[in-house]
Amino acid sequence: MCGIVGYIGAKEKKNILLDGLKELEYRGYDSAGIAIIENGELKHFKAVGKLKNLRDKTKKYSSSGFGVAIGHTRWATHGKPTELNAHPHLGEYSFVVHNGIIENYQEIKNELEDVGVNFLSQTDTETIVHLFEKNNTNLNNPFHAFKKTISKLNGAYATLLITEAEPESIFFAKNGSPMLIGFNGDEIYFASSDTPIIGKATEVYYLEDGEYGYAKNGEVKLFDSIGIEKEIIKKPLATDKKMAQKDGFRFFMEKEIYEQSQVMNDCMIGRVLDNRIEFEELDSNLFRDINSIKICACGTSYHSALTGAYLLERLAKIPTQVEIASEFRYKEPLLQKDTLFITISQSGETADTLEALKMANRAGLKSLTICNVDNSSIVRESSSAILTRAGIEKGVASTKAFATQTMVLWMLTLYIAELKGNISKDRLDDELHAIRKIPKALIVTDRLHDKIHRLSKRYLHGHGFFFIGRDIFFPLALEGALKLKEISYLHAEGYPAGEMKHGPIALADSELFTIALMPKSLHYDKIKSNVEELSARDATILAISPEEFELADDFIKTKYSSHAMLEFFEMMVITQLLALEISIRLGNDVDMPRNLAKSVTVE
Ligand code: M6R
């Protein structure tokens, strides 16, 4: 969730760094910094808040002549968003920038402090630069010192280091966090994604995990994870920024579906601990004297709220009601002070949700928002906020925002459950065990995507879709139907499976498509009977389940069956891909569907 840019060459370096960081700013903007060495002299600047603050601070500075430069835009994981915690981090004579998490940083920090090293920040990153300098004191060879340093690091990282001990080089390493090298003649660029270097570099090399090396005199020396020097096979770099922002995907929505595994990691970092959930941003007093919860939201965010309500009541044992914000506003609701008022919004600007929140605030309720956009109106209006960390969502049809909202609600449930003493240690361990598996369950395989692509051609007509599910799979059915109707313009409804027999089953015939969410871990036999009833009336059934279902006309077999939430997230991806593939076949603009807007700031 942070961004890195690096450059070696003779051009003005400040602007290359700042322009590059601008492209990455959406990944994190609580602080930014740059460090440049030219003519053997180190200069650095840092500023808290958006990049504009760093631009203002460096207005009078400009670099000229050959030099090396690194920059970073930060989204805090360890330590608060302060200037001291902003990258690049300084040792005695070197600077480092880093994305990811150094899991064993505390151990390294303790060892360094024991030998008298003084740390200025609360970050994990600062350990890299001090460890490097300590190794360099012993080895008197910056490259060997760097190599030794990274061999000590556990966790995910992409890092760049510059040092006065070798002022013409940038040292780099990548493991688990993205990093690439751009080339243009003698000039060499580094970045955590390709948008900052488009239009500047002509060729690119995407580093693989475990690779490291250094750039110097227009050349890059690259080594693999076991230290063998590697040839760099460069690729031409795209020239169209818009295309590059889509990373080769046809639509932003598609890219965002694929990103879910990664953003889920971001959402969980620092919150899912070994044996509990932590929200640094929450004051535990927030839940004092709270006896119930009301959640208010619109659209997709409302569906995550419905899912959250099942979890909150089941696991945290706290009565929870969910309201559509546009309804809530005018129903003259009875609001009681022992109710925590939660709003959920991707954009943080939805007018109905914002107004509902203002009503709750006026009634003196404590409020919490789950939101993707820091400093948005809803975040500012709320007494507390949990950010979903999904990164900018460009597709109008929300995907990764829904995934992270649901994850935050699940984590929040466990947090409250523990705080109120309503969950056993064994149950909490089971839940945490399942949570850790979610990023993997969200990985889209070629096999799955191909299968859904092939299936989608059979679902381009008919007189409508019913997505059906029970329990938490009912809100997922609602969300699957909303996704499909938003971008395909086909009629789709989400329904509780057990409710079909109370009316909608009258619609059943072979032209009625039923997408049946049939998890193994929750009420399987019940949903199976409901689907059998539909099949008996000749409805066309697409079953999504880990268990083969002989009455299905089409079947997508899922992998997970050990925990309902694992099944939930796996099925969520399937419904998103189904909506995407049907809509692409129908020739629609998936990212900008007709009549819709990404942020609904009107009533
Ligand atoms: O930004 P919000 O989460 O408050 O937006 C709420 C809805 O407008 C939004 O979820 C909408 O339903 C999406 N287009 C769904 O894909």
Coordinates of C-alpha atoms and ligand atoms in Angstrom, one line a residue:
M1 CA 0.0 0.0 0.0
C2 CA 3.0 2.3 -0.4
G3 CA 4.7 3.5 -3.5
I4 CA 8.4 3.6 -4.5
V5 CA 10.3 5.4 -7.3
G6 CA 14.0 5.5 -8.0
Y7 CA 16.2 7.0 -10.6
I8 CA 19.9 7.1 -11.8
G9 CA 20.8 9.6 -14.4
A10 CA 21.6 13.1 -15.3
K11 CA 18.1 14.6 -15.5
E12 CA 16.5 16.8 -12.9
K13 CA 15.7 14.2 -10.2
K14 CA 13.3 15.9 -7.9
N15 CA 10.7 16.2 -10.6
I16 CA 11.1 12.6 -11.8
L17 CA 10.6 11.4 -8.2
L18 CA 7.6 13.7 -7.5
D19 CA 5.9 13.0 -10.8
G20 CA 6.4 9.3 -10.3
L21 CA 5.1 9.4 -6.7
K22 CA 2.0 11.3 -7.9
E23 CA 1.1 8.2 -10.0
L24 CA 1.4 6.1 -6.9
E25 CA -0.2 8.4 -4.4
Y26 CA -3.5 6.6 -4.4
R27 CA -1.7 3.7 -2.7
G28 CA -0.9 5.7 0.3
Y29 CA -0.7 9.4 1.1
D30 CA -0.1 9.9 4.8
S31 CA 3.4 11.1 4.1
A32 CA 6.1 11.2 1.4
G33 CA 9.8 11.7 1.1
I34 CA 12.7 11.8 -1.3
A35 CA 16.5 11.4 -1.0
I36 CA 19.0 12.4 -3.7
I37 CA 22.8 12.0 -3.9
E38 CA 24.6 14.2 -6.4
N39 CA 28.2 15.3 -6.4
G40 CA 28.7 12.9 -3.4
E41 CA 26.3 14.9 -1.3
L42 CA 23.0 13.6 0.3
K43 CA 19.9 15.7 0.4
H44 CA 16.5 14.6 1.7
F45 CA 13.0 16.0 2.2
K46 CA 10.0 14.6 3.9
A47 CA 6.4 15.8 4.5
V48 CA 3.4 14.5 6.2
G49 CA 0.1 14.3 4.3
K50 CA -0.4 14.4 0.6
L51 CA 2.4 14.8 -2.0
K52 CA 1.5 18.4 -2.5
N53 CA 3.1 19.2 0.9
L54 CA 6.3 17.6 -0.2
R55 CA 6.1 19.5 -3.5
D56 CA 5.7 22.8 -1.5
K57 CA 8.6 21.9 0.7
T58 CA 11.0 21.2 -2.2
K59 CA 9.9 24.2 -4.3
K60 CA 13.3 25.9 -4.0
Y61 CA 15.4 22.8 -4.5
S62 CA 16.4 21.4 -7.9
S63 CA 19.0 18.8 -8.7
S64 CA 21.4 19.0 -11.6
G65 CA 24.0 16.7 -13.1
F66 CA 24.4 13.0 -12.6
G67 CA 23.0 11.5 -9.4
V68 CA 20.9 8.8 -7.7
A69 CA 17.5 9.4 -6.2
I70 CA 14.8 7.5 -4.3
G71 CA 11.3 8.4 -3.2
H72 CA 8.4 7.0 -1.4
T73 CA 4.8 7.7 -0.6
R74 CA 3.6 6.0 2.6
W75 CA 0.6 4.3 3.9
A76 CA 1.3 3.6 7.6
T77 CA 1.6 0.1 8.9
H78 CA 4.1 0.4 11.7
G79 CA 4.0 3.7 13.5
K80 CA 1.9 6.8 13.0
P81 CA 1.9 9.0 9.9
T82 CA 4.6 11.5 11.1
E83 CA 7.6 13.0 9.4
L84 CA 10.0 10.8 11.4
N85 CA 8.1 7.7 10.3
A86 CA 8.1 8.8 6.6
H87 CA 10.5 7.2 4.2
P88 CA 13.3 7.5 3.1
H89 CA 14.9 6.4 6.4
L90 CA 18.4 7.6 7.3
G91 CA 21.3 5.8 8.9
E92 CA 24.6 7.7 9.3
Y93 CA 25.3 8.0 5.6
S94 CA 22.6 6.0 3.7
F95 CA 18.9 6.1 2.9
V96 CA 16.4 3.4 2.4
V97 CA 12.8 3.2 1.1
H98 CA 10.7 0.0 1.5
N99 CA 7.3 -1.4 0.7
G100 CA 5.9 -4.4 2.7
I101 CA 6.5 -5.6 6.2
I102 CA 9.7 -6.9 7.8
E103 CA 8.3 -9.5 10.1
N104 CA 11.4 -10.0 12.2
Y105 CA 12.2 -6.2 12.5
Q106 CA 11.8 -6.2 16.3
E107 CA 14.4 -8.9 16.7
I108 CA 16.9 -7.1 14.4
K109 CA 16.1 -3.8 16.1
N110 CA 16.8 -5.3 19.5
E111 CA 20.2 -6.6 18.3
L112 CA 21.1 -3.2 16.8
E113 CA 20.0 -1.3 19.9
D114 CA 22.1 -3.6 22.0
V115 CA 25.2 -2.4 20.1
G116 CA 24.3 1.2 20.5
V117 CA 22.3 2.0 17.4
N118 CA 19.8 4.8 17.9
F119 CA 16.4 4.5 16.2
L120 CA 14.5 7.6 15.2
S121 CA 11.3 6.1 13.9
Q122 CA 8.8 3.4 15.0
T123 CA 9.0 1.8 11.6
D124 CA 10.2 -1.7 10.6
T125 CA 12.0 -0.1 7.6
E126 CA 14.6 1.8 9.6
T127 CA 16.1 -1.5 10.7
I128 CA 17.2 -2.1 7.1
V129 CA 19.4 1.0 6.9
H130 CA 21.1 0.5 10.2
L131 CA 21.7 -3.2 9.6
F132 CA 23.2 -2.3 6.2
E133 CA 25.6 0.3 7.8
K134 CA 26.6 -2.1 10.5
N135 CA 27.4 -4.8 7.9
N136 CA 29.3 -2.2 5.8
T137 CA 31.4 -1.3 8.8
N138 CA 32.4 -5.0 9.1
L139 CA 32.7 -5.8 5.4
N140 CA 33.8 -2.5 3.9
N141 CA 31.9 -3.4 0.7
P142 CA 28.5 -1.8 0.2
F143 CA 27.2 -4.5 -2.1
H144 CA 28.2 -7.4 0.2
A145 CA 26.8 -5.4 3.1
F146 CA 23.5 -5.0 1.3
K147 CA 23.4 -8.7 0.3
K148 CA 24.0 -9.7 3.9
T149 CA 21.3 -7.3 5.1
I150 CA 18.6 -8.7 2.9
S151 CA 19.5 -12.2 3.8
K152 CA 18.5 -11.4 7.3
L153 CA 15.0 -10.0 6.4
N154 CA 11.9 -12.1 6.8
G155 CA 8.6 -10.9 5.4
A156 CA 7.6 -9.1 2.3
Y157 CA 9.6 -6.3 0.9
A158 CA 10.6 -4.2 -2.1
T159 CA 13.5 -1.9 -1.2
L160 CA 15.9 0.6 -2.6
L161 CA 19.0 1.8 -0.8
I162 CA 21.5 4.6 -1.6
T163 CA 24.6 5.4 0.3
E164 CA 27.4 7.9 0.4
A165 CA 29.7 4.9 0.7
E166 CA 29.0 4.3 -3.0
P167 CA 27.2 7.4 -4.3
E168 CA 26.7 6.3 -7.9
S169 CA 24.7 3.1 -7.1
I170 CA 21.2 2.1 -6.1
F171 CA 20.9 -1.2 -4.4
F172 CA 17.6 -3.0 -4.8
A173 CA 15.9 -6.2 -3.6
K174 CA 12.4 -7.6 -4.0
N175 CA 10.6 -10.3 -2.2
G176 CA 6.8 -10.5 -2.1
S177 CA 6.1 -6.8 -2.9
P178 CA 6.2 -5.6 -6.5
M179 CA 9.2 -3.8 -8.0
L180 CA 10.4 -3.2 -11.6
I181 CA 13.4 -1.6 -13.3
G182 CA 12.9 0.7 -16.3
F183 CA 15.6 1.4 -18.9
N184 CA 16.2 4.3 -21.3
G185 CA 19.8 4.4 -22.6
D186 CA 22.0 5.1 -19.6
E187 CA 19.1 6.1 -17.4
I188 CA 17.7 3.6 -15.0
Y189 CA 14.4 3.8 -13.2
F190 CA 12.9 1.8 -10.3
A191 CA 9.2 1.8 -9.4
S192 CA 6.7 -0.3 -7.5
S193 CA 4.4 -0.3 -10.6
D194 CA 4.9 0.8 -14.2
T195 CA 2.7 3.9 -14.3
P196 CA 5.4 6.3 -12.9
I197 CA 7.9 5.3 -15.6
I198 CA 5.7 5.3 -18.6
G199 CA 6.8 7.9 -21.1
K200 CA 10.2 7.9 -19.4
A201 CA 11.6 4.4 -19.7
T202 CA 11.3 2.5 -23.0
E203 CA 12.0 -1.0 -21.6
V204 CA 11.2 -2.8 -18.4
Y205 CA 12.2 -5.7 -16.3
Y206 CA 9.8 -7.0 -13.6
L207 CA 11.8 -8.3 -10.7
E208 CA 10.9 -11.7 -9.3
D209 CA 10.8 -12.7 -5.6
G210 CA 14.2 -13.2 -4.1
E211 CA 16.0 -11.1 -6.7
Y212 CA 18.4 -8.3 -5.7
G213 CA 21.3 -6.4 -7.1
Y214 CA 22.6 -2.9 -7.9
A215 CA 22.5 -0.3 -10.7
K216 CA 25.6 1.7 -11.5
N217 CA 27.0 3.5 -14.6
G218 CA 23.9 2.7 -16.7
E219 CA 24.1 -1.0 -16.0
V220 CA 22.2 -3.3 -13.7
K221 CA 23.7 -6.3 -12.0
L222 CA 20.9 -8.8 -11.1
F223 CA 21.2 -11.8 -8.8
D224 CA 18.6 -14.6 -8.1
S225 CA 17.6 -15.8 -4.7
I226 CA 20.6 -18.1 -4.4
G227 CA 23.1 -15.5 -5.5
I228 CA 23.6 -16.5 -9.1
E229 CA 24.0 -13.6 -11.5
K230 CA 21.1 -13.4 -14.0
E231 CA 20.7 -12.0 -17.4
I232 CA 18.1 -9.3 -17.6
I233 CA 15.5 -10.0 -20.3
K234 CA 13.9 -6.6 -20.9
K235 CA 10.4 -6.1 -22.3
P236 CA 9.2 -3.1 -24.2
L237 CA 7.2 -0.8 -21.9
A238 CA 3.7 0.2 -22.8
T239 CA 3.4 3.8 -23.8
D240 CA -0.3 4.2 -23.1
K241 CA -0.7 5.2 -19.5
K242 CA -4.4 4.3 -19.4
M243 CA -3.8 0.9 -20.7
A244 CA -0.9 0.4 -18.3
Q245 CA -3.0 1.4 -15.4
K246 CA -5.2 -1.5 -16.3
D247 CA -2.1 -3.8 -16.1
G248 CA -3.2 -5.5 -19.3
F249 CA -6.7 -6.3 -18.1
R250 CA -9.6 -5.4 -20.3
F251 CA -11.4 -3.4 -17.7
F252 CA -10.6 -1.9 -14.3
M253 CA -13.3 -4.1 -12.8
E254 CA -11.5 -7.1 -14.0
K255 CA -8.2 -5.8 -12.6
E256 CA -9.9 -5.1 -9.4
I257 CA -11.3 -8.6 -9.1
Y258 CA -7.8 -9.9 -9.6
E259 CA -6.4 -7.5 -7.0
Q260 CA -8.7 -8.7 -4.2
S261 CA -6.2 -11.2 -2.9
Q262 CA -3.5 -8.5 -2.5
V263 CA -5.8 -5.8 -1.1
M264 CA -7.1 -8.3 1.4
N265 CA -3.6 -8.7 2.7
D266 CA -3.4 -4.9 3.0
C267 CA -6.7 -4.8 4.8
M268 CA -5.5 -7.5 7.3
I269 CA -2.0 -6.2 8.0
G270 CA -1.4 -5.1 11.6
R271 CA -5.0 -6.1 12.4
V272 CA -4.9 -9.9 12.3
L273 CA -2.5 -10.8 15.1
D274 CA -1.4 -14.2 16.3
N275 CA -4.3 -14.7 18.7
R276 CA -6.5 -11.7 18.4
I277 CA -7.7 -8.8 16.3
E278 CA -6.3 -5.3 16.8
F279 CA -7.6 -2.0 15.5
E280 CA -5.0 0.6 16.3
E281 CA -7.5 3.3 15.2
L282 CA -10.2 2.4 17.6
D283 CA -10.5 3.5 21.2
S284 CA -11.8 0.6 23.2
N285 CA -14.1 3.0 25.1
L286 CA -16.0 3.2 21.8
F287 CA -17.8 0.0 22.8
R288 CA -18.4 0.9 26.5
D289 CA -22.2 1.0 27.3
I290 CA -23.0 -0.2 23.8
N291 CA -25.8 -2.8 23.7
S292 CA -26.7 -2.8 20.1
I293 CA -25.5 -1.9 16.6
K294 CA -27.3 -0.2 13.7
I295 CA -25.6 -0.3 10.3
C296 CA -26.6 2.1 7.6
A297 CA -25.4 1.9 3.9
C298 CA -26.4 1.8 0.3
G299 CA -26.0 -0.6 -2.6
T300 CA -23.1 -3.0 -2.3
S301 CA -22.0 -1.5 1.0
Y302 CA -25.5 -2.4 2.3
H303 CA -24.9 -6.0 1.3
S304 CA -21.7 -6.1 3.2
A305 CA -23.6 -4.6 6.2
L306 CA -26.2 -7.5 6.0
T307 CA -23.4 -10.0 6.0
G308 CA -21.8 -8.3 9.0
A309 CA -25.1 -8.4 10.9
Y310 CA -25.1 -12.2 10.7
L311 CA -21.6 -12.3 12.0
L312 CA -22.1 -9.7 14.8
E313 CA -25.1 -11.5 16.2
R314 CA -23.7 -15.0 15.8
L315 CA -20.2 -14.4 17.1
A316 CA -20.2 -11.2 19.1
K317 CA -23.7 -11.8 20.4
I318 CA -24.7 -8.2 19.9
P319 CA -28.1 -7.3 18.5
T320 CA -27.6 -5.7 15.1
Q321 CA -30.0 -4.0 12.6
V322 CA -29.2 -3.0 9.1
E323 CA -30.9 -0.1 7.3
I324 CA -30.8 1.2 3.7
A325 CA -29.7 4.7 4.2
S326 CA -32.3 6.3 1.9
E327 CA -35.1 4.6 3.8
F328 CA -33.6 5.3 7.2
R329 CA -33.5 9.0 6.6
Y330 CA -37.3 9.5 6.4
K331 CA -38.6 6.8 8.6
E332 CA -38.3 8.9 11.8
P333 CA -36.2 6.2 13.4
L334 CA -36.0 5.7 17.2
L335 CA -32.4 6.1 18.1
Q336 CA -31.0 5.1 21.5
K337 CA -27.7 6.1 23.0
D338 CA -26.6 2.6 23.7
T339 CA -26.6 1.9 20.0
L340 CA -23.4 2.2 18.0
F341 CA -24.1 3.7 14.6
I342 CA -22.0 2.2 11.9
T343 CA -21.9 3.5 8.3
I344 CA -20.3 1.7 5.4
S345 CA -19.2 3.4 2.2
Q346 CA -16.6 2.9 -0.4
S347 CA -16.5 6.5 -1.5
G348 CA -17.3 8.1 1.8
E349 CA -19.4 10.6 -0.2
T350 CA -22.8 8.9 -0.6
A351 CA -25.3 11.5 0.2
D352 CA -27.9 9.2 1.8
T353 CA -25.4 7.5 4.0
L354 CA -23.8 10.8 5.0
E355 CA -27.2 12.3 6.0
A356 CA -28.1 9.2 8.0
L357 CA -24.9 9.6 9.9
K358 CA -25.6 13.2 10.6
M359 CA -29.0 12.2 12.0
A360 CA -27.3 9.7 14.3
N361 CA -24.8 12.3 15.4
R362 CA -27.5 14.8 16.2
A363 CA -29.2 12.1 18.3
G364 CA -26.0 11.8 20.3
L365 CA -25.0 8.3 19.2
K366 CA -21.4 7.1 18.9
S367 CA -20.5 6.5 15.3
L368 CA -18.0 4.4 13.4
T369 CA -17.5 4.3 9.7
I370 CA -16.0 1.6 7.5
C371 CA -14.7 3.4 4.5
N372 CA -12.2 3.2 1.6
V373 CA -11.4 6.9 1.3
D374 CA -9.6 8.7 4.1
N375 CA -10.7 12.3 4.7
S376 CA -13.9 11.7 2.8
S377 CA -17.0 13.5 4.1
I378 CA -18.3 10.4 5.9
V379 CA -14.9 9.8 7.6
R380 CA -14.8 13.4 8.7
E381 CA -18.3 13.3 10.1
S382 CA -17.8 10.0 12.0
S383 CA -16.4 9.9 15.5
S384 CA -14.2 6.9 14.5
A385 CA -13.2 5.2 11.3
I386 CA -11.7 2.0 10.0
L387 CA -10.3 2.3 6.5
T388 CA -10.7 -0.7 4.2
R389 CA -7.4 -0.1 2.4
A390 CA -8.7 -1.5 -0.9
G391 CA -6.9 1.2 -2.9
I392 CA -8.7 3.3 -5.5
E393 CA -11.6 1.5 -7.0
K394 CA -12.3 2.7 -10.6
G395 CA -14.9 0.3 -11.9
V396 CA -18.3 1.6 -11.1
A397 CA -19.3 -1.9 -10.1
S398 CA -17.8 -2.3 -6.7
T399 CA -15.8 -5.5 -6.1
K400 CA -12.7 -5.2 -4.0
A401 CA -14.4 -2.6 -1.8
F402 CA -17.1 -5.1 -1.0
A403 CA -14.5 -7.8 -0.2
T404 CA -12.6 -5.5 2.2
Q405 CA -15.7 -4.1 3.8
T406 CA -16.9 -7.6 4.6
M407 CA -13.4 -8.5 5.9
V408 CA -13.4 -5.4 8.2
L409 CA -16.9 -6.4 9.5
W410 CA -15.7 -9.9 10.2
M411 CA -12.6 -8.6 12.0
L412 CA -14.6 -6.1 13.9
T413 CA -17.0 -8.8 15.0
L414 CA -14.1 -10.8 16.5
Y415 CA -12.7 -7.7 18.1
I416 CA -16.0 -6.9 19.8
A417 CA -16.7 -10.5 20.7
E418 CA -13.4 -10.7 22.5
L419 CA -13.8 -7.3 24.1
K420 CA -17.2 -8.3 25.5
G421 CA -16.0 -11.8 26.5
N422 CA -18.5 -13.4 24.2
I423 CA -16.2 -15.8 22.3
S424 CA -14.2 -18.8 23.5
K425 CA -10.5 -18.9 22.8
D426 CA -11.0 -22.0 20.6
R427 CA -13.6 -20.4 18.5
L428 CA -11.5 -17.2 18.1
D429 CA -8.5 -19.3 17.0
D430 CA -10.7 -21.1 14.4
E431 CA -11.9 -17.8 13.0
L432 CA -8.4 -16.4 12.9
H433 CA -7.2 -19.5 11.2
A434 CA -9.9 -19.1 8.5
I435 CA -9.2 -15.3 8.1
R436 CA -5.6 -16.0 7.3
K437 CA -6.6 -18.3 4.4
I438 CA -8.8 -15.6 2.7
P439 CA -6.2 -14.0 0.5
K440 CA -5.4 -17.3 -1.0
A441 CA -9.1 -18.1 -1.6
L442 CA -9.4 -14.9 -3.6
I443 CA -6.8 -15.8 -6.1
V444 CA -8.3 -16.0 -9.6
T445 CA -6.9 -19.0 -11.5
D446 CA -6.9 -19.2 -15.3
R447 CA -8.8 -22.4 -15.0
L448 CA -11.7 -20.8 -13.1
H449 CA -11.8 -17.7 -15.3
D450 CA -11.8 -19.8 -18.5
K451 CA -14.6 -21.9 -17.2
I452 CA -16.7 -18.9 -16.4
H453 CA -15.9 -17.3 -19.7
R454 CA -17.1 -20.5 -21.5
L455 CA -20.2 -20.8 -19.3
S456 CA -21.2 -17.2 -19.7
K457 CA -22.3 -17.6 -23.3
R458 CA -25.3 -19.7 -22.1
Y459 CA -26.6 -16.9 -20.0
L460 CA -27.1 -14.0 -22.4
H461 CA -30.9 -14.3 -22.7
G462 CA -33.8 -15.6 -20.7
H463 CA -36.3 -13.7 -18.7
G464 CA -34.2 -13.2 -15.6
F465 CA -31.8 -14.4 -13.0
F466 CA -32.4 -15.4 -9.4
F467 CA -29.3 -15.6 -7.2
I468 CA -30.3 -17.6 -4.1
G469 CA -28.6 -18.4 -0.9
R470 CA -29.2 -18.8 2.8
D471 CA -27.7 -17.1 5.9
I472 CA -24.6 -15.0 4.9
F473 CA -25.0 -16.4 1.4
F474 CA -28.3 -14.4 1.1
P475 CA -26.5 -11.0 1.1
L476 CA -24.0 -12.6 -1.2
A477 CA -26.8 -13.5 -3.5
L478 CA -28.1 -10.0 -3.4
E479 CA -24.6 -8.7 -4.2
G480 CA -24.2 -11.2 -7.1
A481 CA -27.5 -10.1 -8.6
L482 CA -26.7 -6.4 -8.2
K483 CA -23.3 -6.9 -9.9
L484 CA -25.0 -8.7 -12.8
K485 CA -27.8 -6.2 -13.3
E486 CA -25.5 -3.1 -13.0
I487 CA -23.2 -4.1 -15.9
S488 CA -25.2 -6.5 -18.0
Y489 CA -28.6 -4.7 -17.9
L490 CA -30.2 -8.1 -17.5
H491 CA -32.8 -8.5 -14.8
A492 CA -31.4 -10.2 -11.8
E493 CA -32.7 -10.6 -8.2
G494 CA -31.1 -11.9 -5.1
Y495 CA -33.4 -14.0 -2.9
P496 CA -33.3 -16.0 0.3
A497 CA -33.4 -19.5 -1.0
G498 CA -36.1 -20.6 1.5
E499 CA -38.4 -17.7 0.4
M500 CA -38.7 -18.8 -3.2
K501 CA -41.6 -21.1 -2.5
H502 CA -43.5 -18.1 -1.1
G503 CA -44.0 -16.5 -4.5
P504 CA -41.1 -16.2 -6.9
I505 CA -41.1 -19.9 -7.7
A506 CA -44.2 -19.1 -9.9
L507 CA -41.7 -17.6 -12.4
A508 CA -39.7 -20.8 -12.8
D509 CA -39.3 -22.3 -16.3
S510 CA -36.3 -23.2 -18.4
E511 CA -35.7 -19.5 -19.2
L512 CA -35.4 -18.6 -15.6
F513 CA -31.7 -18.8 -14.6
T514 CA -31.0 -19.7 -11.0
I515 CA -27.5 -19.1 -9.6
A516 CA -27.5 -21.3 -6.5
L517 CA -24.9 -20.6 -3.8
M518 CA -24.6 -24.0 -2.1
P519 CA -21.9 -23.9 0.5
K520 CA -21.1 -27.2 2.3
S521 CA -20.4 -25.6 5.7
L522 CA -23.7 -23.9 6.2
H523 CA -27.3 -25.3 5.8
Y524 CA -26.3 -27.4 2.8
D525 CA -29.3 -29.8 3.0
K526 CA -31.7 -26.9 3.3
I527 CA -30.5 -25.0 0.3
K528 CA -30.3 -28.3 -1.6
S529 CA -34.0 -28.9 -1.1
N530 CA -34.8 -25.3 -2.2
V531 CA -32.8 -25.8 -5.4
E532 CA -34.5 -29.2 -6.0
E533 CA -37.9 -27.4 -5.8
L534 CA -36.8 -25.0 -8.6
S535 CA -35.3 -27.8 -10.7
A536 CA -38.6 -29.7 -10.5
R537 CA -40.2 -26.7 -12.1
D538 CA -37.7 -26.8 -15.0
A539 CA -35.6 -23.7 -13.9
T540 CA -32.1 -23.7 -15.4
I541 CA -29.7 -24.2 -12.5
L542 CA -26.1 -23.0 -12.2
A543 CA -24.9 -24.5 -8.9
I544 CA -21.8 -23.2 -7.2
S545 CA -20.7 -25.6 -4.6
P546 CA -17.8 -27.9 -3.4
E547 CA -20.3 -30.8 -3.6
E548 CA -21.4 -32.2 -7.0
F549 CA -25.1 -31.6 -7.5
E550 CA -26.7 -33.9 -10.0
L551 CA -29.7 -31.6 -10.8
A552 CA -27.4 -28.8 -11.9
D553 CA -27.5 -27.8 -15.6
D554 CA -24.2 -26.1 -15.0
F555 CA -21.8 -26.6 -12.1
I556 CA -18.9 -24.6 -10.8
K557 CA -17.0 -26.7 -8.2
T558 CA -15.5 -24.7 -5.4
K559 CA -12.4 -25.7 -3.3
Y560 CA -13.1 -24.7 0.2
S561 CA -15.6 -26.2 2.6
S562 CA -14.0 -25.8 6.1
H563 CA -15.4 -22.4 7.0
A564 CA -18.4 -20.5 5.8
M565 CA -16.5 -17.3 5.2
L566 CA -13.9 -19.1 3.1
E567 CA -16.7 -20.4 1.0
F568 CA -18.3 -16.9 0.9
F569 CA -15.2 -15.2 -0.5
E570 CA -14.5 -17.9 -3.0
M571 CA -18.1 -17.7 -4.3
M572 CA -18.0 -14.0 -4.3
V573 CA -15.2 -14.1 -6.9
I574 CA -17.2 -16.5 -9.0
T575 CA -20.3 -14.3 -9.1
Q576 CA -18.2 -11.2 -9.9
L577 CA -16.5 -13.0 -12.8
L578 CA -19.8 -14.3 -14.1
A579 CA -21.3 -10.8 -14.2
L580 CA -18.1 -9.5 -15.9
E581 CA -18.0 -12.2 -18.6
I582 CA -21.7 -12.0 -19.4
S583 CA -21.5 -8.2 -19.7
I584 CA -18.4 -8.3 -21.9
R585 CA -20.1 -10.8 -24.2
L586 CA -23.0 -8.4 -24.4
G587 CA -20.6 -5.7 -25.6
N588 CA -21.2 -3.4 -22.6
D589 CA -18.8 -0.8 -21.1
V590 CA -18.2 -2.7 -17.9
D591 CA -16.4 0.1 -16.1
M592 CA -18.9 2.8 -16.9
P593 CA -22.3 1.2 -17.1
R594 CA -25.1 3.3 -18.3
N595 CA -27.0 5.6 -15.9
L596 CA -24.6 5.0 -13.0
A597 CA -21.9 7.0 -11.2
K598 CA -19.1 5.9 -9.0
S599 CA -20.0 8.2 -6.2
V600 CA -23.6 9.1 -5.6
T601 CA -23.6 12.5 -4.0
V602 CA -27.2 13.2 -4.7
E603 CA -30.3 12.1 -2.8
Ligands
M6R1 O1 -19.6 4.6 -2.0 P1 -20.6 3.8 -1.4 O2 -20.2 2.5 -0.9 O3 -21.4 4.6 -0.3 O4 -21.7 3.6 -2.6 C1 -22.9 2.9 -2.4 C2 -23.5 2.5 -3.7 O5 -23.8 3.6 -4.5 C3 -22.6 1.5 -4.4 O6 -22.2 0.4 -3.6 C4 -23.2 1.0 -5.7 O7 -24.3 0.2 -5.4 C5 -22.2 0.3 -6.6 N1 -22.3 0.8 -7.9 C6 -22.3 -1.2 -6.5 O8 -21.5 -1.8 -7.4

